[in-house]
XYZ file of C-alpha atoms in Angstrom:
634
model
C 71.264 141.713 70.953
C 74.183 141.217 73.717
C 74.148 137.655 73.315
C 73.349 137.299 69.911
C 76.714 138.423 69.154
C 78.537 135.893 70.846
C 76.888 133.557 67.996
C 78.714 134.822 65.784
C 82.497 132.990 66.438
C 80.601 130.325 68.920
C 79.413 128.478 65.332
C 82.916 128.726 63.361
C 83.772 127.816 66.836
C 81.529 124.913 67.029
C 82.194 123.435 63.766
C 86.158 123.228 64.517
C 86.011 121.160 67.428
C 82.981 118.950 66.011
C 84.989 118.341 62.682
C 88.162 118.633 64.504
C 87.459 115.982 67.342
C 84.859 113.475 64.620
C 86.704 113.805 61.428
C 87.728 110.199 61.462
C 83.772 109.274 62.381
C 82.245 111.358 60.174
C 80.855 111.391 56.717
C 82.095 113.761 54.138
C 78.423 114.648 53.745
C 78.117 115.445 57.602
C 81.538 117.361 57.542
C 80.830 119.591 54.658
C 77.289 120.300 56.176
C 78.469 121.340 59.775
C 81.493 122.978 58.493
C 79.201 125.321 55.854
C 76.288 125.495 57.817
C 78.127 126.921 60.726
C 79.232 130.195 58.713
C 75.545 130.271 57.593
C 74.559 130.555 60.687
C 76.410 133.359 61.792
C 76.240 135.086 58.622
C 72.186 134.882 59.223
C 72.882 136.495 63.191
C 75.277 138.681 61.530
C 73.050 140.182 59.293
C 70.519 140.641 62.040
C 72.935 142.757 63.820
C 73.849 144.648 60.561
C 70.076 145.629 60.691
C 70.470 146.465 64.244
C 73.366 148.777 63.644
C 71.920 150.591 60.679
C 68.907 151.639 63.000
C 71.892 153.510 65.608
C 72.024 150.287 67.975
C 75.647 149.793 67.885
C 76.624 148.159 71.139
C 79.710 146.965 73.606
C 79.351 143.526 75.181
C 81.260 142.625 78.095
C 82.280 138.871 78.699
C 84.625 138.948 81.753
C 87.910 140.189 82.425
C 90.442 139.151 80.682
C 93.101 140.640 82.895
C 92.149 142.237 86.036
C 95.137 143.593 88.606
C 94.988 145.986 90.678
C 93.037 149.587 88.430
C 94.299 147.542 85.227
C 91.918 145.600 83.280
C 91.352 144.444 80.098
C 87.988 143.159 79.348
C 86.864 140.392 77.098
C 84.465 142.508 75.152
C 82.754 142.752 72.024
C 82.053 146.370 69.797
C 79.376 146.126 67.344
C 79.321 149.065 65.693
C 78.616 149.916 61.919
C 82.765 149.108 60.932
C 82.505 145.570 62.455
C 79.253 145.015 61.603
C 79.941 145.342 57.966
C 83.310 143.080 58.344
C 80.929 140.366 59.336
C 78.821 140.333 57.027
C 81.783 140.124 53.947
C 83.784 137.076 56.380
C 80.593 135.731 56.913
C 79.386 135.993 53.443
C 82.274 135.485 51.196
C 83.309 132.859 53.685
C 80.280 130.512 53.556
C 80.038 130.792 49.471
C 83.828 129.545 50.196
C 83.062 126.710 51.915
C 80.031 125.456 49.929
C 82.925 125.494 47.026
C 85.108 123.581 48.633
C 82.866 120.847 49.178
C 83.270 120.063 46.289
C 86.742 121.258 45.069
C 88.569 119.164 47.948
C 85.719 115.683 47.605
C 88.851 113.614 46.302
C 90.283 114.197 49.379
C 90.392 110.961 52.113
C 87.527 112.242 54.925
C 89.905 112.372 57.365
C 91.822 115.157 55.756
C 88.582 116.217 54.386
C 87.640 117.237 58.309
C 90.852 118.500 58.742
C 90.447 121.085 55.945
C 87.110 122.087 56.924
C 88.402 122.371 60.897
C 91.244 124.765 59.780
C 88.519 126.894 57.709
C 86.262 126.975 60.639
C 88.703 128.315 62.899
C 90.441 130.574 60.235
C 87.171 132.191 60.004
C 86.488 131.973 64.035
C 89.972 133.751 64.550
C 88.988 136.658 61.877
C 85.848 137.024 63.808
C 87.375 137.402 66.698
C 89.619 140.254 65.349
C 86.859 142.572 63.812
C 84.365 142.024 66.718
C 87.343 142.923 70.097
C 86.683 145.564 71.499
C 90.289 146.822 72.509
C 93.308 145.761 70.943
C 94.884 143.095 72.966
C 91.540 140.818 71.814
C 92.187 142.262 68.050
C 95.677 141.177 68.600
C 94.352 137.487 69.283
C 92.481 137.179 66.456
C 94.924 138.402 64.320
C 97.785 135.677 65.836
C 94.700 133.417 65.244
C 94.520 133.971 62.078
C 98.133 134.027 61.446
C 98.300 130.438 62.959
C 95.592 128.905 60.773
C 97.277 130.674 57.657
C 100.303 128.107 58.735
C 98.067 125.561 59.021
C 95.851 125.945 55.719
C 98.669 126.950 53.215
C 101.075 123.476 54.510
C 97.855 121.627 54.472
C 99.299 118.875 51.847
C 102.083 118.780 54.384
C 104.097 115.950 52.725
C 105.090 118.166 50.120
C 108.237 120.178 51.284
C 108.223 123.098 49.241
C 104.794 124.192 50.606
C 105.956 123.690 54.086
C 108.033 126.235 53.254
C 105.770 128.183 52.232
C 103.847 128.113 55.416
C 106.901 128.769 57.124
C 107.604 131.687 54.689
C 104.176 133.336 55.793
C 104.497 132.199 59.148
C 108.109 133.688 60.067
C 106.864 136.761 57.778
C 103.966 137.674 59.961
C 105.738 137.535 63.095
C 107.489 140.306 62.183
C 104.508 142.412 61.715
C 102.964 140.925 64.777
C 106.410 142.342 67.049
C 105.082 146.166 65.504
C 101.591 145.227 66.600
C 102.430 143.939 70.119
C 105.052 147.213 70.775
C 102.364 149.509 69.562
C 99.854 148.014 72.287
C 102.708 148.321 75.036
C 103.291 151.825 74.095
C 99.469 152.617 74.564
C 99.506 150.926 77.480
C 102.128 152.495 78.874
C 100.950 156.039 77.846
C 97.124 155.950 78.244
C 96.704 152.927 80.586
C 94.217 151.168 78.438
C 93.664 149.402 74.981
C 89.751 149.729 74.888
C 89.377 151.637 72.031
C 86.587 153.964 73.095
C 89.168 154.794 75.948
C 92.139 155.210 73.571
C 90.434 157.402 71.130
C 88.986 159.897 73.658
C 92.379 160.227 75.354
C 94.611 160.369 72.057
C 94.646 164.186 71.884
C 96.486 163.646 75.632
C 99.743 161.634 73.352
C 102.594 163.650 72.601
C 103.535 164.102 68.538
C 106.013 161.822 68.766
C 104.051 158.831 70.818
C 101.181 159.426 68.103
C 103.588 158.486 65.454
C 105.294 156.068 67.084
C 102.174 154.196 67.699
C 100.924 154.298 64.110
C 103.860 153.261 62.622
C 104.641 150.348 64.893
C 100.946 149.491 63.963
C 101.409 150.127 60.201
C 104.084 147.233 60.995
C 101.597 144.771 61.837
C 99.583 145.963 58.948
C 102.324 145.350 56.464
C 102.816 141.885 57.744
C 99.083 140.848 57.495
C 98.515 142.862 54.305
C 101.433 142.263 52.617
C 102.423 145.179 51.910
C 106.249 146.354 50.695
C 108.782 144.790 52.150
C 106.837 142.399 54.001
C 104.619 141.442 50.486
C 106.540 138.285 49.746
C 104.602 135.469 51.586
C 101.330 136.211 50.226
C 102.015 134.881 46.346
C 104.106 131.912 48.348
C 100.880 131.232 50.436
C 99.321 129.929 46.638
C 100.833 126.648 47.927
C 97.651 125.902 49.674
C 94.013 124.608 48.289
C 92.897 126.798 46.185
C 89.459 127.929 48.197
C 92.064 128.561 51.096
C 93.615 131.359 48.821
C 90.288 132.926 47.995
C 89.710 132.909 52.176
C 93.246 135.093 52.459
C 92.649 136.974 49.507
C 88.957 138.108 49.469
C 86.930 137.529 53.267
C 90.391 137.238 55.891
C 93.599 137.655 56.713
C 94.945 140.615 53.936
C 92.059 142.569 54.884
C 93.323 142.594 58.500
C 95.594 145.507 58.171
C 92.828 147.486 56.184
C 90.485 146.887 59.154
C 92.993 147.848 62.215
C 93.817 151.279 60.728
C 90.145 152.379 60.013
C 89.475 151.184 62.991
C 92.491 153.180 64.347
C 91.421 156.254 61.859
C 91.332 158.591 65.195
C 94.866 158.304 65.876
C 96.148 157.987 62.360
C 94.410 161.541 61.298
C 96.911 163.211 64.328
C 99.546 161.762 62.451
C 100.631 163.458 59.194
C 104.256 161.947 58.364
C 102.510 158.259 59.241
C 99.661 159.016 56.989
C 102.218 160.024 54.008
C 104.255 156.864 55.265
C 101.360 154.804 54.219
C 100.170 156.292 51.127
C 103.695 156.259 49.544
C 104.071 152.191 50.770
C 100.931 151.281 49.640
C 101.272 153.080 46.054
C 104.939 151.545 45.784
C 103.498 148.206 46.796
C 100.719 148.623 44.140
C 102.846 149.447 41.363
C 105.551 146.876 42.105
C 103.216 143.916 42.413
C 101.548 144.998 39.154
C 104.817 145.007 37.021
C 105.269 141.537 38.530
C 101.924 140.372 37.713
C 102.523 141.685 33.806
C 104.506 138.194 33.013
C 103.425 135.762 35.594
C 102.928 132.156 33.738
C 100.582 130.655 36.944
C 96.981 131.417 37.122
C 97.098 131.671 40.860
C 100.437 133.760 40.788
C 98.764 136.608 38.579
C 95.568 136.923 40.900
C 98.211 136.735 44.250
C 100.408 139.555 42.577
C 96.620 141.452 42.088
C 95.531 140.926 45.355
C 98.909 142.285 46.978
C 98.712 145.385 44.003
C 94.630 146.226 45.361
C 95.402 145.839 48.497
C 98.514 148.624 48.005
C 95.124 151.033 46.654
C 93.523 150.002 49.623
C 96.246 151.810 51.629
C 96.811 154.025 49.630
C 93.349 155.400 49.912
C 93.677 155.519 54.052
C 97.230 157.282 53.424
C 95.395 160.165 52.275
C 93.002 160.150 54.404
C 89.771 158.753 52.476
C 89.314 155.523 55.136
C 85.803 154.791 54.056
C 86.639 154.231 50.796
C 89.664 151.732 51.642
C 86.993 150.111 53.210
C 84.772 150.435 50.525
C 87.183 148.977 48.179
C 87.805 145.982 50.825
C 84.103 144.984 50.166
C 83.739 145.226 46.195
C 87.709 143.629 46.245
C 85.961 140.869 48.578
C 83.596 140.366 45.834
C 86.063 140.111 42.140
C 88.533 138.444 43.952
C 87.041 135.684 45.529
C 84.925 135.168 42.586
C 87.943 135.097 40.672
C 89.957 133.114 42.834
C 87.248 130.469 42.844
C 87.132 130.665 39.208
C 90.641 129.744 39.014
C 89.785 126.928 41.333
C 87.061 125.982 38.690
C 90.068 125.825 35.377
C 92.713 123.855 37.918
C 89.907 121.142 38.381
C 88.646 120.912 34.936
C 92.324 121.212 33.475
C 93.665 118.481 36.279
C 95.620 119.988 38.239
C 97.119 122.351 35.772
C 97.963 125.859 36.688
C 100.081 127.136 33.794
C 97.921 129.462 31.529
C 100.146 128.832 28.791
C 99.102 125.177 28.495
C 94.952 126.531 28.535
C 93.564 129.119 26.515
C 90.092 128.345 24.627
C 88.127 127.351 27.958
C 85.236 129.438 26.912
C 83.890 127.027 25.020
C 83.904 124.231 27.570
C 83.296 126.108 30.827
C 80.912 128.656 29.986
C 79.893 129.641 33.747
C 83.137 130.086 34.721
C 84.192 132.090 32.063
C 81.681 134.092 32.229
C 81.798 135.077 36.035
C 85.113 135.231 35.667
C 85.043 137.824 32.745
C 82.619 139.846 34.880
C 85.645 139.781 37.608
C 88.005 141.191 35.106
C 85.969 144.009 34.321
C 85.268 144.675 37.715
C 88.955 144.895 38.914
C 89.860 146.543 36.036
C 87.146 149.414 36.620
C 84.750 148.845 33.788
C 81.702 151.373 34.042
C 79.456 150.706 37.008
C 80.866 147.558 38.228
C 81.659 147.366 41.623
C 85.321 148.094 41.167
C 84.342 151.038 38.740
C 82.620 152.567 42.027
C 85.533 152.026 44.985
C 88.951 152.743 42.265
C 87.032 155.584 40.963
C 86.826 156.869 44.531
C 90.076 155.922 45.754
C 91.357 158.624 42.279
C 89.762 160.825 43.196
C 90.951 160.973 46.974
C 94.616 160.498 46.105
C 94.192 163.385 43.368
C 92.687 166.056 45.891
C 96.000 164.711 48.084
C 98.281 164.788 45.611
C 98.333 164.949 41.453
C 101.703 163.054 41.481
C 100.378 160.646 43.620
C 97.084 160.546 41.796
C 98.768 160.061 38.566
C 101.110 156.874 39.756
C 98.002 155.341 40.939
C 96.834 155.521 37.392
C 99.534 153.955 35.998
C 98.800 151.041 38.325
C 95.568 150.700 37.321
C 96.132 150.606 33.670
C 98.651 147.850 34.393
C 95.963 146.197 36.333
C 93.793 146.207 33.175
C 96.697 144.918 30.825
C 97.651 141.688 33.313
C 94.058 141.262 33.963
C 93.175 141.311 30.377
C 95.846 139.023 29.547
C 94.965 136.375 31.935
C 91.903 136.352 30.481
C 92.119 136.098 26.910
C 95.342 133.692 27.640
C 93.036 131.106 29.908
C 89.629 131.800 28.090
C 90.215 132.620 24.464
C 92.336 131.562 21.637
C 93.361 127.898 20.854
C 94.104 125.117 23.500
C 97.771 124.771 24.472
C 97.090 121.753 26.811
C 97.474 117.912 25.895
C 95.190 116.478 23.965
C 94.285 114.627 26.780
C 93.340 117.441 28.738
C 91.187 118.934 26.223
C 89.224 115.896 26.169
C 88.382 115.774 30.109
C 87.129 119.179 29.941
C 83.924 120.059 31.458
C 82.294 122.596 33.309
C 82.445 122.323 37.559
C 79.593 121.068 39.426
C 77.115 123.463 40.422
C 78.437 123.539 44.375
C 81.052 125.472 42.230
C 79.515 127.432 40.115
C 76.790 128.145 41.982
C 79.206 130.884 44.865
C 80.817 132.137 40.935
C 77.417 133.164 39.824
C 76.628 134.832 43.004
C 79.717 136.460 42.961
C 79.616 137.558 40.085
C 76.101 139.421 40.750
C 77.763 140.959 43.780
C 80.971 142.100 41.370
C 78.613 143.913 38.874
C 75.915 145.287 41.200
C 77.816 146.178 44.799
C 79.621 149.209 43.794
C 75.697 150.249 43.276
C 75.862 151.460 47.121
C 77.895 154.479 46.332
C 78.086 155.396 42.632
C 80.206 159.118 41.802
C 77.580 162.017 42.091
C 77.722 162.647 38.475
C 75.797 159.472 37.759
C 72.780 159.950 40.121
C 74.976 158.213 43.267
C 74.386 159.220 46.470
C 77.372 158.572 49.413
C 74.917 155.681 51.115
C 78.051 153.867 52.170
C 80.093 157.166 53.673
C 76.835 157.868 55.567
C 76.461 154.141 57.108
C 80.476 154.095 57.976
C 80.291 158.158 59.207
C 79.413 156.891 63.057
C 82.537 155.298 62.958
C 84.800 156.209 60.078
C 84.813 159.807 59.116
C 84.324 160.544 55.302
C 86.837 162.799 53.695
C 85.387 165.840 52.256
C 87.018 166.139 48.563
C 88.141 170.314 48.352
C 88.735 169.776 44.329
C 88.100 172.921 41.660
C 86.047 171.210 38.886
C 85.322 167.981 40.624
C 83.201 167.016 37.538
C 85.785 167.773 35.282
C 88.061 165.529 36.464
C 85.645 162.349 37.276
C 84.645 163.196 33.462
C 88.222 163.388 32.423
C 88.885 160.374 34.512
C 85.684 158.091 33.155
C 86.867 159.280 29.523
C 90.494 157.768 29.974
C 89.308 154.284 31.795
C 87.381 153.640 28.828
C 89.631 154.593 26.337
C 92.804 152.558 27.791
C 89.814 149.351 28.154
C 89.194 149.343 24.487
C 92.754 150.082 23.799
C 94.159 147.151 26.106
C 91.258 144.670 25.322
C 91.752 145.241 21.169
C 96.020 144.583 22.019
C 95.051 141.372 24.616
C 92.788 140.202 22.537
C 95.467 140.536 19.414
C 98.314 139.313 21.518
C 97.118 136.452 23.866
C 94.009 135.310 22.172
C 96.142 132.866 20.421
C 97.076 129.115 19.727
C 100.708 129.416 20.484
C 102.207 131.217 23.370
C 105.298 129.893 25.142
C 105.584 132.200 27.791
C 109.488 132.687 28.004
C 110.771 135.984 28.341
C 114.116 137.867 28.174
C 115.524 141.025 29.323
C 113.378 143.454 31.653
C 110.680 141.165 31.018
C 112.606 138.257 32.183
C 113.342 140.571 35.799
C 109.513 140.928 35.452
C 108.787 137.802 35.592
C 111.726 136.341 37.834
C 109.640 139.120 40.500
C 112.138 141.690 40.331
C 114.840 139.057 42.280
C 113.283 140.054 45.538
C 113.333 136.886 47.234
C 116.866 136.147 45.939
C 117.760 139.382 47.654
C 116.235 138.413 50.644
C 117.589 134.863 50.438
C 121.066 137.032 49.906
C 120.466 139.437 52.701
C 118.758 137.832 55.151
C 118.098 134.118 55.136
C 121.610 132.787 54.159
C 122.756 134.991 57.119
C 120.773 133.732 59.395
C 121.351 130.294 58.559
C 124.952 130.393 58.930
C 124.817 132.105 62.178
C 122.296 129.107 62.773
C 124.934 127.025 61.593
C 127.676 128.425 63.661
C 125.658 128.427 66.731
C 125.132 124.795 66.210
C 128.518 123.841 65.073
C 130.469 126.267 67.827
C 128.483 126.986 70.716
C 125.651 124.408 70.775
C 129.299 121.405 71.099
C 130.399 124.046 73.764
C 127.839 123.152 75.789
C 127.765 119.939 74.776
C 131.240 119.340 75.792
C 131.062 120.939 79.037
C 127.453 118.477 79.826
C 129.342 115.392 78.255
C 132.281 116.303 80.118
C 131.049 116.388 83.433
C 129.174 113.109 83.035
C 132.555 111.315 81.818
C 134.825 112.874 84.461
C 131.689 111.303 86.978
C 132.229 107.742 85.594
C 135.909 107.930 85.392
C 136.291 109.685 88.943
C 133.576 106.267 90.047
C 135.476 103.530 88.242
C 138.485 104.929 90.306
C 136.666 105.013 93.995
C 135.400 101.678 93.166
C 138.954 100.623 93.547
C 139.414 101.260 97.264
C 136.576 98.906 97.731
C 138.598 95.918 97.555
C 137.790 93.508 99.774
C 141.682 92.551 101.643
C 141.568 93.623 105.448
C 145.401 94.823 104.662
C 144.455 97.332 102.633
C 141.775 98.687 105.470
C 144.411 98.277 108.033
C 146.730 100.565 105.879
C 144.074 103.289 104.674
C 142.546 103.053 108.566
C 146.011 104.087 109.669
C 146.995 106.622 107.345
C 143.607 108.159 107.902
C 144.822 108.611 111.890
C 148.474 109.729 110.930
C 146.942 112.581 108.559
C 144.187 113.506 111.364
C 147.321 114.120 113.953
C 149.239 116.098 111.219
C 146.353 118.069 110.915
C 145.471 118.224 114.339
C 149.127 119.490 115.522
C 149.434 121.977 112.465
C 146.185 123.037 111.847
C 147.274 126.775 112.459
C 150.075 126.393 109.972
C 147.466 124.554 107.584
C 144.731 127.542 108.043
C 147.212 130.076 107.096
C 148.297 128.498 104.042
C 144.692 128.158 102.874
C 144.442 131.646 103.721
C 147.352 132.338 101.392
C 145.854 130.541 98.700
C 142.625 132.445 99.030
């Protein structure tokens, strides 16, 4: 099993430098095959070694050093344990459905940039591997700049247009920020403990003072924040929309958000020491929840809503580690993996039948033209919005309860977010789906459904959003904690300490189902329509103008730094200029002068040849008086 696990990036691995190198010699055909079949492939040796792991053979493969001096060494190593081993299966997974889609989704595209895309997915999905399967942290932390560099690449990849080079940029600059927290958190262990293995770290972490312990985690929650996009670090993320479509399903569902998620279950050991980090996280992740929600209320752009979703569920996500309940944040990672990719790719599916189009107020009616997608993507409505014993039913339900035995304040904010997750869900749906057709008339008449390549990772998706929450059902409907019992090697489960449990799972069933009929029966009444326009005024208008958060950042922080830019490059970058210009003039001008003396009349030797000897006797006979006056001088 050692070397099976090296399989598992080598493909991604593979297929980068083979579509990378070829892309101008190969067929589409032969791209889209070695780019997808390479994620099958390790999805196939990944679920091998999820079989190995469930029967206790969780293992730690050493490569070679990666820095050996003197007693300090940081191996290249590999832990597959039941955490990782579950991350690979969902990259692995979600990713190849991904890439089947997008061989068709991105077909129009000239081969050469057609081998570029599928490169940049390869080694997007190479670099998350690489993250979930290191062993310490400095080989997490390589994934994770990995995948920050392939984000870059993949959200500028129709590089011509400007506005989403900034937004590559955006996420870029963004993530670095989080990375700084990441990369002082692994000093600071270093410097304590000696080592970043985690093993090591983990067994030693009762040795760390208070105040190292929370240091640590919140330099770490940093990174996390960055990656996850969480509050204030949230605003690439809906930016990053700039890139293909499948690319934002990738970020969204199988990579990159769920980043943050990973490193602090992973990290559960020294989190749980740290109580004022734990609270730090909870109360940022339910802000960040909230927030994105309101925002997502009056969004006009399909892709804008989901983004605004994904930033609100992953705020739950954290939330749900905040108070301690890490395997369900993890738990919700993997039925989140599921309704948002399918719903992402769904999105993909109404973009390419609607040409391009991305404004649900020029769609509604689609049902009736693209069945399949409607369909699947109904099923991921219901799922995020916690309809009975869907997958997102199971992991919200869980994430309730947690947060109430924490906190009823806490517990009742999160429910506010997830009834406004139900209302923007809801009307997204009924707005893209249902209703008339706002669109052109030539629109409406190119509709059709998307190629089965498309459909065909919706309908499995789909499956996965209804049935995968099956794993770990609440007691009180026959469930049984199969996934807290597979994670508890790694991840502790939190024991719930609530009077009445089944009261309030009952109390809390009763309520999701009464605000679904009530917000279905008012989306269906107030966006299942033939006109909508979409404009808004007053607190809706904030709403949808995103609360004015990147116009206070823009205020704050950008124009700032560009006119310090600009000074530096006005003031102190001609400063040097000068004083490098300078120098090479007062050269040239101190030549053009020497070249004088070179002038060819044996009079004018004669007269320098004998002023040369009068000087040398002046010197010579007053060379004490001369030495003293230079010593006066300095």
């Amino acid at each position: 099993m050692d070397n099976l696990v090296y399989l598992v990036p080598l493909f991604p691995l593979l297929g980068f430098l083979i579509n990378g190198l070829f892309r101008k010699s190969l067929s589409k055909g032969a791209i889209g095959i070695i780019g997808s079949g390479s994620i099958l492939l390790s999805f196939i040796v990944s679920v091998v070694l999820f079989s190995e792991v469930r029967s206790g053979g969780g293992f730690v493969s050493n490569l070679f050093d990666f820095i050996n001096v003197a007693d300090f060494q940081i191996p290249f190593a590999f832990q597959v344990d039941a955490l990782s081993a579950l991350f690979l299966l969902i990259i692995t997974g979600i990713g190849f459905l991904i890439h089947l889609y997008s061989t068709s989704y991105m077909h129009d595209e000239p081969a050469e940039h057609f081998g570029r895309y599928f490169a940049y997915l390869n080694l997007f999905v190479f670099s998350m591997l690489l993250l979930v399967l290191g062993a310490n942290y400095v080989i997490m932390f390589i994934g994770w700049e990995g995948v920050g560099l392939c984000s870059y690449l993949l959200i500028g990849f129709w590089f011509k247009n400007n506005n989403y080079n900034y937004a590559a940029k955006k996420a870029f600059v963004m993530n670095r920020i989080g990375d700084l927290g990441f990369l002082l958190a692994i000093f600071w262990l270093l410097n304590k403990l000696g080592t970043a293995t985690y093993s090591e770290v983990f067994d030693l972490a009762d040795t760390l003072s208070p105040g190292d312990v929370t240091a640590i985690t919140l330099l770490f929650f940093v990174g996390a924040m960055g990656k996850s996009a969480q509050i204030p670090l949230y605003t690439w993320l809906p930016d990053a929309m700039a890139g293909p479509t499948p690319v934002s399903a990738l970020i969204h569902a199988a990579t990159m958000v769920t980043a943050g998620i990973y490193m602090i279950a992973r990290s559960n050991v020294l989190y749980s020491l740290s109580e004022l980090t734990q609270t730090v996280v909870a109360v940022v992740g339910l802000a960040t929840a909230i927030l994105s929600a309101t925002i997502a209320l009056y969004q006009n752009d399909i892709k804008k809503v989901l983004a605004y979703s994904t930033v609100s569920q992953l705020g739950f996500m954290f939330l749900a580690l905040g108070v301690g309940a890490y395997t369900t944040g993890v738990f919700h990672v993997m039925t989140h993996a599921f309704f948002k990719a399918l719903m992402f790719l769904g999105a993909g599916s109404v973009i390419h039948a609607m040409g391009g189009e991305q404004d649900i107020t020029k769609m509604g009616g689609l049902s009736k033209k693209l069945p399949v997608t409607t369909w699947t993507f109904v099923i991921g409505v219901l799922a995020i919005a916690g309809f009975p014993f869907t997958s997102g039913f199971a992991s919200k339900d869980e994430i309730l309860i947690a947060t109430y035995a924490h906190s009823p304040v806490l517990f009742y904010l999160a429910c506010f977010a997830a009834l406004l997750t139900m209302i923007y869900m809801f009307r997204l749906m009924m707005l893209v789906f249902f209703g008339g057709f706002r669109g052109t008339h030539e629109q409406e008449h190119h509709l059709h459904e998307s190629p089965r390549p498309m459909t065909i990772p919706l309908v499995i998706l789909a499956i996965l959003s209804l049935v995968g929450g099956a794993i770990q059902f609440p007691e009180m409907f026959g469930g049984h904690p199969f996934f807290n019992e597979y994670l508890s090697p790694v991840v502790p489960a939190e024991a719930h300490e609530i009077e009445n449990i089944h009261t309030v799972e009952w109390a809390l069933f009763g309520g999701t189902v009464v605000a679904l009929i009530v917000v279905y029966a008012a989306a269906r009444k107030f966006f299942a329509v033939k006109a909508f326009d979409g404009t808004y005024t007053g607190i809706k208008k904030v709403l949808a103008d995103k609360w004015y958060i990147d116009e206070l950042y823009d205020a704050i922080i950008v124009k700032p730094l560009n006119a310090l830019a600009g000074f530096l490059k006005s003031g102190i970058e001609k400063f040097i200029d000068g004083i490098v210009n300078g120098t090479g003039r007062f050269v040239n001008y101190s030549s053009r002068q020497l070249r004088l003396l070179q002038s060819g009349q044996v009079g004018s030797y004669v007269l320098f040849m004998v002023l040369s000897i009068v000087v040398l006797f002046i010197v010579f006979w007053h060379q004490q008086e001369i030495v003293g006056f230079l010593q006066k001088i300095f």
